[in-house]
Amino acid sequence: MTKYIFICGGVMSGIGKGIATASIARILKEKGFRVTAVKIDPYINVDAGTMNPIEHGEVFVTEDGVECDQDIGNYERFLDENIPRENYMTTGLIYQTVIERERNLEYGGKCVETIPHIPEEVIHRLDRAAKKAKADFVLIEVGGTVGEYQNAVFLEAGRMMRLQRPRDVMFILVSYLPVPKMIGEMKTKPTQYAVRSMNYAGIQPDIIIARSVVPLDGPRKRKISTFCNVAPEDVISAPDISSIYEVPVNFEKDNLGNRIISKFGMRERNRKRTEWSALVRRARSAKKPVRVGIIGKYFGTGNFTLSDSYISVIESLKHAAWHFGCKPEIIWLNAELYEKNRKSLKELSSLDGIVVPGGFGIRGVEGKIRAIEYARTRKKPFLGLCYGLQLAVVEFSRNILKLSGAHTTEVNPNTRHPVIHTMPEQLINIKEQRIGGSMRLGAYTCEIRPGTISYAAYGTKLISERHRHRYEVNNDYRDELEKHGLIASGINTERNLVEIVELKKHPFFVATQFHPEFKSRPLRPHPIFLAFIKACMR
Ligand code: GLN
């Protein structure tokens, strides 16, 4: 029988519920179980594709082409497995399905109601995810915090499931314990209220993960136990630590994995945990710095700037750097600065390498193009990702092909030289404003040209990578670009689309139309990132 573990958040958001879920998944996997993880986003958005990454964080893309929450990326990185489309749902998606079904008379004339029909659809989807993964454990991360109106139907789904299968369902609360500066003492009251909120929903947490800046002490553990009605051994200390990859190791110090499986009356099937511990050691002992600049556009709310929009890129750089025993130093660079003042490009000189990641729209574009020109002419290792490829082609067309005003039609639809443009079916989508879920999404194959940097990196001719874009290199310009030295080293042969470009006379200038960052794993760094970091180290 599949076991279901609901992971809910208490007190506030942003305390690492996703990492906690991914870490529990890792722990259970290492104990020899088949594990999968589901993310529930309590938004009306049908998927994450229409959410602004600057507000919501990165939009992750699965192999099968779902635009989803960045936590799915965490699950993939910790589990080292692909997560399928079944494992992501939003309020919008659930309602959409139920309404469609109602329109088809599939409820046979019944009144369709929030309760029980919405939670029933949720449960149906959880079972489907379990079946697809043939899972021993399904972890379900419920977005938001307990007590808010938005995720109430999902808690209700959990409550109903527990009622139906009392031996197969468990609840974990990831809560936060503040240590107010003026008191200096860790306070448990907000967590007590969070548990009360769960109790109102008819749920009692089985385990509490106590997030805080410092570890939990004995008295606090007992206090939480007494007031929140869980055994002291089920209160898990989860202090801030420097690397997310250490979280599973930390949880295991409090024996979290065995607490979970013993509650289900199970026994661990496997005891070796060498791979992950080796990774943690590798990351810890990495000393030699490698300085990589990420040129993006950032948005500050007050004193706060969200770098979450590039989370997979950051993690990919870490994975590759650790592989070589290097400590990645990531520098955030604001593209808009180079538009205002060309001189500020000088700050790029101290970097070992430059990344121009994915993006949309006009803001910061000219600044990114200037940074790419800098990387090309000053022979700095450069990695372009998606928009990064498109803008590298624009830069090359303007400055080497001398096509003045060359552009992507995303920014200038009337450019004389549309070196980046849309495929015909995408034109219809744009015209009819069919935006959500309509980009080129998910895995596509790519054939690599032998004798190129890309071929040396992958060591194979046929690869498959994930996509998320609407625009493509315009094939009318391909010969001219190649003649001048911008090699199309990767091609999607079914549609004859450029997937990778690279420069010949440059230490490392590679740009991909796809997003290699979605496939990098801590235990299996991505070949393109490895090649890039290697070039940065030189
Ligand atoms: N805006 C570009 C496109 O839609 C690039 C997208 C991206 O970088 N993910 O094609």
XYZ file of C-alpha atoms and ligand atoms in Angstrom:
548
model
C 0.000 0.000 0.000
C 1.323 3.414 -0.932
C 1.872 5.758 1.995
C 1.017 9.431 1.671
C 2.784 12.131 3.634
C 1.311 15.634 3.585
C 3.845 18.333 4.305
C 2.288 21.589 5.438
C 3.804 24.888 6.431
C 3.190 26.837 9.595
C 3.778 30.411 10.784
C 5.166 31.801 7.533
C 6.242 30.994 4.010
C 9.784 30.797 2.707
C 11.156 28.599 5.494
C 12.187 25.768 3.212
C 9.162 23.508 2.983
C 10.224 22.503 -0.523
C 13.724 21.593 0.590
C 12.281 19.742 3.595
C 10.035 17.738 1.255
C 12.891 17.030 -1.152
C 15.116 16.001 1.757
C 12.563 13.595 3.205
C 12.178 12.135 -0.279
C 15.947 11.659 -0.471
C 16.107 10.026 2.959
C 13.323 7.568 2.171
C 14.834 6.774 -1.222
C 18.151 5.974 0.424
C 16.353 3.671 2.807
C 15.406 1.629 -0.217
C 11.908 2.883 -1.042
C 10.370 4.172 -4.237
C 9.460 7.755 -3.567
C 7.791 10.502 -5.508
C 6.808 14.033 -4.556
C 3.850 16.191 -5.505
C 3.564 19.957 -5.269
C 0.238 21.654 -4.721
C 0.192 25.354 -5.537
C -2.893 27.099 -4.155
C -3.108 29.574 -7.052
C -5.879 30.095 -9.574
C -3.195 30.042 -12.290
C -3.628 26.725 -14.097
C 0.145 26.295 -14.132
C 3.203 28.347 -13.196
C 3.865 29.401 -16.795
C 1.936 32.620 -16.406
C 3.481 33.580 -13.074
C 6.146 36.246 -13.010
C 9.406 34.595 -11.880
C 10.469 37.806 -10.247
C 7.551 37.438 -7.853
C 7.066 33.708 -7.675
C 10.548 32.394 -8.375
C 11.740 30.300 -11.285
C 9.299 28.531 -13.544
C 10.613 24.984 -13.728
C 9.869 22.744 -16.726
C 9.446 18.982 -16.536
C 10.560 16.483 -19.139
C 6.933 16.146 -20.293
C 6.541 19.892 -20.669
C 4.705 21.212 -17.619
C 5.582 24.686 -16.418
C 5.608 24.286 -12.683
C 6.854 25.528 -9.355
C 10.584 25.559 -8.670
C 10.092 22.999 -5.908
C 9.602 20.321 -8.553
C 13.178 21.170 -9.520
C 14.255 20.570 -5.931
C 12.535 17.186 -5.910
C 14.287 16.219 -9.135
C 17.658 17.339 -7.847
C 17.327 15.544 -4.498
C 15.689 12.394 -5.817
C 17.798 12.345 -8.976
C 14.676 11.349 -10.901
C 12.366 13.040 -13.372
C 9.082 14.201 -11.894
C 6.130 13.772 -14.280
C 3.237 16.130 -15.009
C 0.890 14.251 -12.665
C 2.899 15.602 -9.741
C 1.993 19.254 -10.053
C -1.397 20.784 -9.427
C -2.890 24.173 -8.719
C -6.280 25.268 -7.481
C -6.971 26.503 -11.015
C -6.151 23.151 -12.592
C -8.339 21.243 -10.137
C -11.302 23.555 -10.645
C -10.806 23.496 -14.406
C -11.002 19.685 -14.420
C -14.040 19.558 -12.155
C -15.880 22.208 -14.179
C -15.092 20.445 -17.463
C -16.389 17.229 -16.002
C -19.553 18.923 -14.807
C -20.121 20.355 -18.308
C -19.897 16.803 -19.672
C -22.550 15.620 -17.219
C -20.016 13.333 -15.607
C -21.453 13.997 -12.142
C -24.759 12.552 -13.346
C -26.966 15.463 -12.374
C -25.607 15.904 -8.855
C -24.937 19.341 -7.346
C -21.200 19.777 -7.717
C -19.738 21.364 -4.602
C -16.403 22.580 -3.286
C -16.558 19.861 -0.648
C -16.308 16.967 -1.456
C -15.773 17.280 -5.212
C -12.665 19.427 -5.192
C -10.782 17.339 -2.579
C -11.944 14.195 -4.373
C -10.286 15.385 -7.557
C -7.127 16.109 -5.557
C -7.147 12.614 -4.066
C -7.764 11.113 -7.490
C -4.684 12.912 -8.791
C -2.543 11.841 -5.847
C -3.472 8.229 -6.466
C -2.646 8.649 -10.129
C 0.784 10.049 -9.246
C 1.355 7.125 -6.863
C 0.425 4.611 -9.514
C 2.556 6.165 -12.203
C 5.631 6.166 -9.938
C 4.762 2.765 -8.427
C 5.560 4.612 -5.245
C 5.950 3.296 -1.733
C 5.755 6.900 -0.585
C 4.087 9.947 -2.075
C 5.097 13.199 -0.433
C 2.628 16.019 -0.924
C 3.840 19.526 -0.327
C 0.878 21.787 0.297
C 1.756 25.331 -0.734
C 1.085 28.256 1.579
C 0.697 28.078 5.343
C -1.956 26.409 7.464
C -4.755 28.688 8.537
C -5.047 30.555 5.276
C -8.179 30.311 3.209
C -6.351 29.451 -0.011
C -5.110 25.970 0.787
C -8.031 24.839 2.951
C -9.425 22.458 0.296
C -6.083 20.700 0.051
C -5.896 20.162 3.799
C -9.439 18.878 3.506
C -8.218 16.370 0.900
C -5.597 15.214 3.403
C -8.147 14.924 6.180
C -10.486 12.886 3.984
C -7.663 10.596 2.906
C -6.617 9.980 6.488
C -10.194 9.127 7.387
C -10.432 6.672 4.484
C -6.987 5.095 4.966
C -5.896 5.809 8.544
C -2.803 3.626 8.284
C -1.503 5.143 5.084
C -1.584 8.881 5.662
C 0.670 11.093 7.764
C 1.034 14.832 8.335
C 4.239 16.729 8.858
C 4.241 20.380 9.837
C 7.232 22.479 8.868
C 7.057 25.368 11.273
C 9.144 28.363 12.225
C 10.441 29.319 15.636
C 11.564 32.925 15.809
C 14.365 34.062 18.080
C 13.543 37.770 18.548
C 16.712 39.793 18.945
C 15.541 41.744 21.963
C 14.602 38.572 23.848
C 17.249 36.192 22.562
C 14.997 33.243 23.320
C 13.422 30.865 20.841
C 9.646 31.261 20.939
C 7.306 28.340 20.415
C 3.939 30.126 20.542
C 3.543 30.764 16.786
C 4.069 27.038 16.214
C 1.465 26.225 18.832
C -0.988 28.444 16.934
C -0.062 26.769 13.662
C -0.898 23.385 15.161
C -4.203 24.806 16.437
C -4.958 25.926 12.883
C -4.332 22.407 11.671
C -6.539 21.055 14.454
C -9.359 23.331 13.272
C -9.013 21.632 9.886
C -9.403 18.294 11.624
C -5.749 17.382 11.345
C -3.135 16.598 13.970
C 0.472 16.686 12.756
C 2.415 13.487 13.407
C 5.799 15.151 13.153
C 6.917 18.761 13.524
C 10.002 20.061 11.784
C 11.177 23.052 13.758
C 12.901 25.547 11.494
C 14.885 28.246 13.198
C 18.183 30.093 13.023
C 19.602 27.787 15.707
C 19.079 24.162 16.749
C 16.271 23.286 19.114
C 17.253 22.741 22.755
C 15.788 20.140 25.124
C 13.305 22.384 26.972
C 11.967 23.793 23.697
C 11.598 20.325 22.246
C 9.586 19.225 25.285
C 7.508 22.372 25.211
C 6.533 21.865 21.590
C 5.831 18.235 22.373
C 3.521 19.055 25.289
C 1.655 21.946 23.721
C 1.454 20.574 20.195
C 0.614 17.027 21.146
C 3.467 15.135 19.488
C 6.144 12.906 21.030
C 9.441 14.710 21.742
C 11.208 12.365 19.289
C 8.851 13.619 16.607
C 9.995 17.192 16.991
C 12.852 17.548 14.548
C 15.442 20.269 14.912
C 16.099 22.095 11.654
C 18.458 25.039 12.121
C 19.676 27.232 9.263
C 22.589 25.636 7.457
C 24.816 26.879 4.695
C 23.931 24.320 2.033
C 20.505 22.918 1.206
C 22.157 19.608 0.332
C 23.034 19.117 4.004
C 19.406 19.149 5.082
C 18.833 15.380 4.641
C 21.945 14.680 6.699
C 20.742 17.072 9.353
C 17.250 15.558 9.514
C 18.805 12.161 9.974
C 20.619 13.388 13.065
C 17.156 13.463 14.640
C 16.325 10.126 13.058
C 13.518 11.537 10.927
C 13.561 8.758 8.324
C 13.127 5.958 10.821
C 10.483 7.889 12.751
C 8.441 8.060 9.557
C 8.804 4.452 8.519
C 8.256 3.065 11.999
C 5.027 5.060 12.303
C 3.850 3.248 9.188
C 4.969 -0.046 10.697
C 7.672 -0.466 8.061
C 11.370 -1.233 8.212
C 14.232 0.275 6.241
C 15.292 -1.791 3.251
C 18.705 -0.346 2.701
C 21.319 1.323 4.843
C 23.937 2.666 2.511
C 24.013 6.424 2.221
C 27.372 6.949 0.666
C 26.528 8.910 -2.482
C 24.813 11.796 -0.791
C 27.268 12.075 2.089
C 30.087 12.124 -0.442
C 28.364 15.010 -2.204
C 28.042 16.941 1.044
C 31.712 16.341 1.797
C 32.716 17.394 -1.712
C 30.742 20.622 -1.406
C 32.133 21.350 2.033
C 35.738 20.834 1.071
C 35.556 22.827 -2.172
C 37.895 25.762 -1.666
C 39.262 27.194 -4.908
C 36.916 30.030 -5.883
C 35.415 30.298 -9.348
C 33.673 33.624 -9.999
C 30.696 33.517 -12.293
C 28.513 36.502 -13.091
C 24.832 36.031 -13.875
C 23.462 38.888 -15.907
C 19.788 39.220 -15.246
C 17.105 41.624 -14.394
C 16.211 41.841 -10.802
C 13.405 43.280 -8.905
C 13.672 44.503 -5.380
C 10.708 44.736 -3.061
C 12.034 47.155 -0.507
C 15.353 45.820 0.707
C 14.709 42.436 -0.753
C 15.863 41.084 -4.094
C 14.726 37.712 -5.285
C 17.416 35.572 -6.862
C 15.044 32.609 -6.824
C 14.171 33.332 -10.442
C 17.434 31.672 -11.480
C 17.551 28.872 -8.929
C 18.243 26.017 -11.368
C 21.066 27.967 -13.001
C 22.652 28.636 -9.623
C 22.361 25.014 -8.553
C 23.788 23.795 -11.878
C 26.816 26.038 -11.425
C 27.309 24.661 -7.923
C 27.037 21.037 -9.065
C 29.657 21.560 -11.769
C 32.014 23.620 -9.592
C 31.949 21.071 -6.753
C 32.748 18.345 -9.242
C 36.088 20.075 -9.821
C 36.605 20.909 -6.146
C 35.794 24.568 -6.749
C 33.707 26.892 -4.662
C 31.331 28.818 -6.875
C 31.088 32.505 -6.196
C 28.017 33.820 -7.922
C 27.865 37.501 -8.688
C 24.541 39.134 -9.513
C 24.842 41.646 -12.268
C 22.121 43.965 -13.380
C 21.820 44.181 -17.164
C 20.084 47.535 -17.014
C 23.205 49.099 -15.570
C 25.115 48.483 -18.814
C 22.406 50.317 -20.727
C 22.750 53.424 -18.629
C 26.512 53.368 -18.527
C 28.752 51.380 -20.868
C 31.697 51.940 -18.510
C 30.128 49.734 -15.879
C 30.880 46.759 -18.143
C 34.337 47.004 -16.614
C 33.052 45.115 -13.597
C 32.942 42.005 -15.817
C 36.730 41.943 -16.061
C 37.156 40.373 -12.614
C 34.906 37.410 -13.485
C 36.018 33.954 -14.564
C 32.895 33.511 -16.652
C 29.598 35.072 -17.647
C 26.131 33.541 -17.853
C 23.218 35.172 -19.630
C 20.200 33.153 -18.513
C 16.676 32.887 -19.894
C 14.331 35.811 -19.941
C 11.417 37.543 -21.596
C 10.565 40.977 -22.875
C 12.430 44.177 -23.458
C 13.788 45.214 -20.064
C 17.554 44.854 -19.793
C 17.934 43.417 -23.307
C 20.402 45.970 -24.667
C 22.481 45.625 -21.493
C 22.630 41.866 -21.920
C 23.683 42.315 -25.556
C 26.516 44.590 -24.418
C 27.656 42.047 -21.861
C 27.668 39.339 -24.541
C 29.737 41.562 -26.801
C 32.148 42.019 -23.905
C 32.426 38.258 -23.371
C 32.941 37.647 -27.101
C 35.551 40.325 -27.701
C 37.424 39.931 -24.385
C 37.409 36.145 -24.681
C 35.632 35.553 -21.382
C 33.986 32.146 -21.007
C 30.344 32.686 -21.870
C 27.274 30.529 -21.446
C 23.983 31.694 -22.933
C 20.755 30.003 -21.948
C 17.679 30.351 -24.161
C 17.265 34.143 -24.319
C 21.026 34.132 -23.827
C 21.395 32.278 -27.148
C 18.920 34.508 -28.914
C 20.683 37.669 -27.769
C 24.083 36.215 -28.656
C 22.781 35.738 -32.196
C 21.475 39.320 -32.216
C 24.829 40.639 -30.996
C 26.765 38.642 -33.584
C 24.433 39.743 -36.378
C 24.729 43.403 -35.487
C 28.457 43.534 -34.835
C 29.949 40.898 -37.145
C 27.381 40.529 -39.924
C 26.872 44.298 -39.742
C 23.117 43.933 -39.902
C 22.258 47.149 -38.170
C 19.131 46.977 -36.035
C 19.074 43.162 -36.149
C 16.805 41.915 -33.396
C 14.429 39.322 -32.077
C 10.846 39.990 -33.121
C 9.921 39.547 -29.456
C 11.416 42.981 -28.820
C 11.099 44.604 -32.239
C 8.399 42.994 -34.415
C 9.271 45.360 -37.282
C 13.035 44.872 -37.356
C 14.623 44.779 -40.825
C 16.683 41.795 -39.745
C 14.565 39.387 -37.700
C 17.450 37.045 -36.852
C 15.293 35.573 -34.077
C 11.656 35.018 -34.942
C 8.693 32.725 -34.305
C 7.592 29.542 -35.977
C 4.249 29.838 -37.836
C 2.200 27.990 -35.219
C 3.535 30.293 -32.545
C 2.462 33.335 -34.581
C -1.128 32.127 -34.307
C -0.762 31.654 -30.550
C 0.534 35.188 -30.165
C -2.147 36.668 -32.424
C -4.954 34.891 -30.623
C -3.432 35.565 -27.210
C -3.184 31.855 -26.467
C -0.324 32.345 -24.071
C -0.594 29.815 -21.205
C 1.130 26.497 -21.858
C 1.663 27.248 -25.544
C 5.424 27.670 -25.816
C 7.785 25.012 -27.118
C 7.904 23.075 -23.857
C 9.649 20.053 -22.440
C 12.107 17.567 -23.936
C 13.200 17.636 -27.583
C 16.086 15.841 -29.220
C 19.121 17.577 -30.616
C 21.850 16.317 -32.884
C 25.346 17.527 -32.114
C 27.944 18.239 -34.740
C 31.168 16.273 -34.164
C 34.334 18.260 -33.653
C 32.623 21.050 -31.719
C 32.904 22.194 -28.083
C 29.401 20.859 -27.546
C 30.368 17.458 -28.864
C 33.413 17.370 -26.598
C 31.166 18.274 -23.658
C 28.435 15.702 -24.275
C 30.652 13.028 -25.830
C 27.692 11.840 -27.857
C 25.765 12.793 -30.965
C 22.160 12.558 -29.859
C 20.931 14.387 -26.780
C 17.596 15.475 -25.357
C 17.056 18.694 -23.448
C 14.176 20.707 -22.048
C 12.715 23.784 -23.649
C 10.619 26.788 -22.771
C 10.482 29.427 -25.475
C 8.436 30.790 -28.334
C 11.185 32.240 -30.508
C 13.847 30.524 -32.623
C 16.898 31.321 -34.728
C 15.729 32.422 -38.178
C 17.126 29.867 -40.643
C 17.357 32.523 -43.377
C 20.396 33.890 -41.554
C 22.006 30.602 -40.605
C 24.467 30.310 -43.532
C 25.635 33.853 -43.067
C 26.128 33.381 -39.310
C 28.080 30.172 -39.861
C 30.201 31.724 -42.608
C 31.330 34.331 -40.111
C 32.162 31.821 -37.399
C 29.034 31.345 -35.293
C 28.627 27.587 -35.575
C 25.269 25.898 -35.172
C 26.672 22.933 -33.255
C 23.332 21.471 -32.207
C 20.265 21.039 -34.421
C 16.810 19.660 -33.849
C 16.586 17.691 -37.077
C 12.803 17.074 -37.056
C 12.052 20.772 -37.334
C 15.463 21.957 -38.516
C 15.892 24.289 -35.553
C 19.117 25.663 -34.128
C 19.623 24.326 -30.606
C 23.232 25.303 -29.811
C 25.563 27.942 -31.188
C 29.229 28.327 -30.410
C 32.230 30.356 -31.498
C 35.349 28.857 -32.975
C 38.103 31.234 -31.977
C 37.129 31.694 -28.382
C 38.057 29.800 -25.193
C 34.384 29.031 -24.490
C 31.445 30.723 -26.092
C 28.435 28.400 -26.079
C 24.754 29.199 -26.035
C 21.819 26.817 -25.950
C 18.223 27.328 -27.049
C 17.217 24.759 -24.451
C 17.642 24.953 -20.681
C 20.386 22.565 -19.566
C 19.920 23.857 -16.004
C 16.693 21.859 -15.678
C 18.597 18.598 -15.996
C 21.629 19.188 -13.798
C 21.679 17.086 -10.652
C 24.040 17.327 -7.686
C 25.038 13.715 -8.227
C 25.162 14.147 -12.010
C 26.343 17.634 -13.001
C 25.330 18.693 -16.494
C 27.976 18.300 -19.245
C 27.520 21.847 -20.570
C 27.949 23.338 -17.100
C 30.966 21.114 -16.484
C 32.568 22.318 -19.716
C 31.767 25.936 -18.859
C 33.212 25.734 -15.331
C 36.282 23.966 -16.674
C 36.823 26.874 -19.045
C 36.299 29.348 -16.188
C 38.971 27.590 -14.153
C 41.574 28.041 -16.881
N 11.780 35.088 -24.569
C 12.397 34.070 -25.338
C 11.390 33.180 -26.044
O 10.246 33.166 -25.718
C 13.330 33.233 -24.475
C 12.632 32.451 -23.429
C 13.562 31.935 -22.361
O 14.652 32.422 -22.180
N 13.124 30.946 -21.634
O 11.736 32.466 -26.943
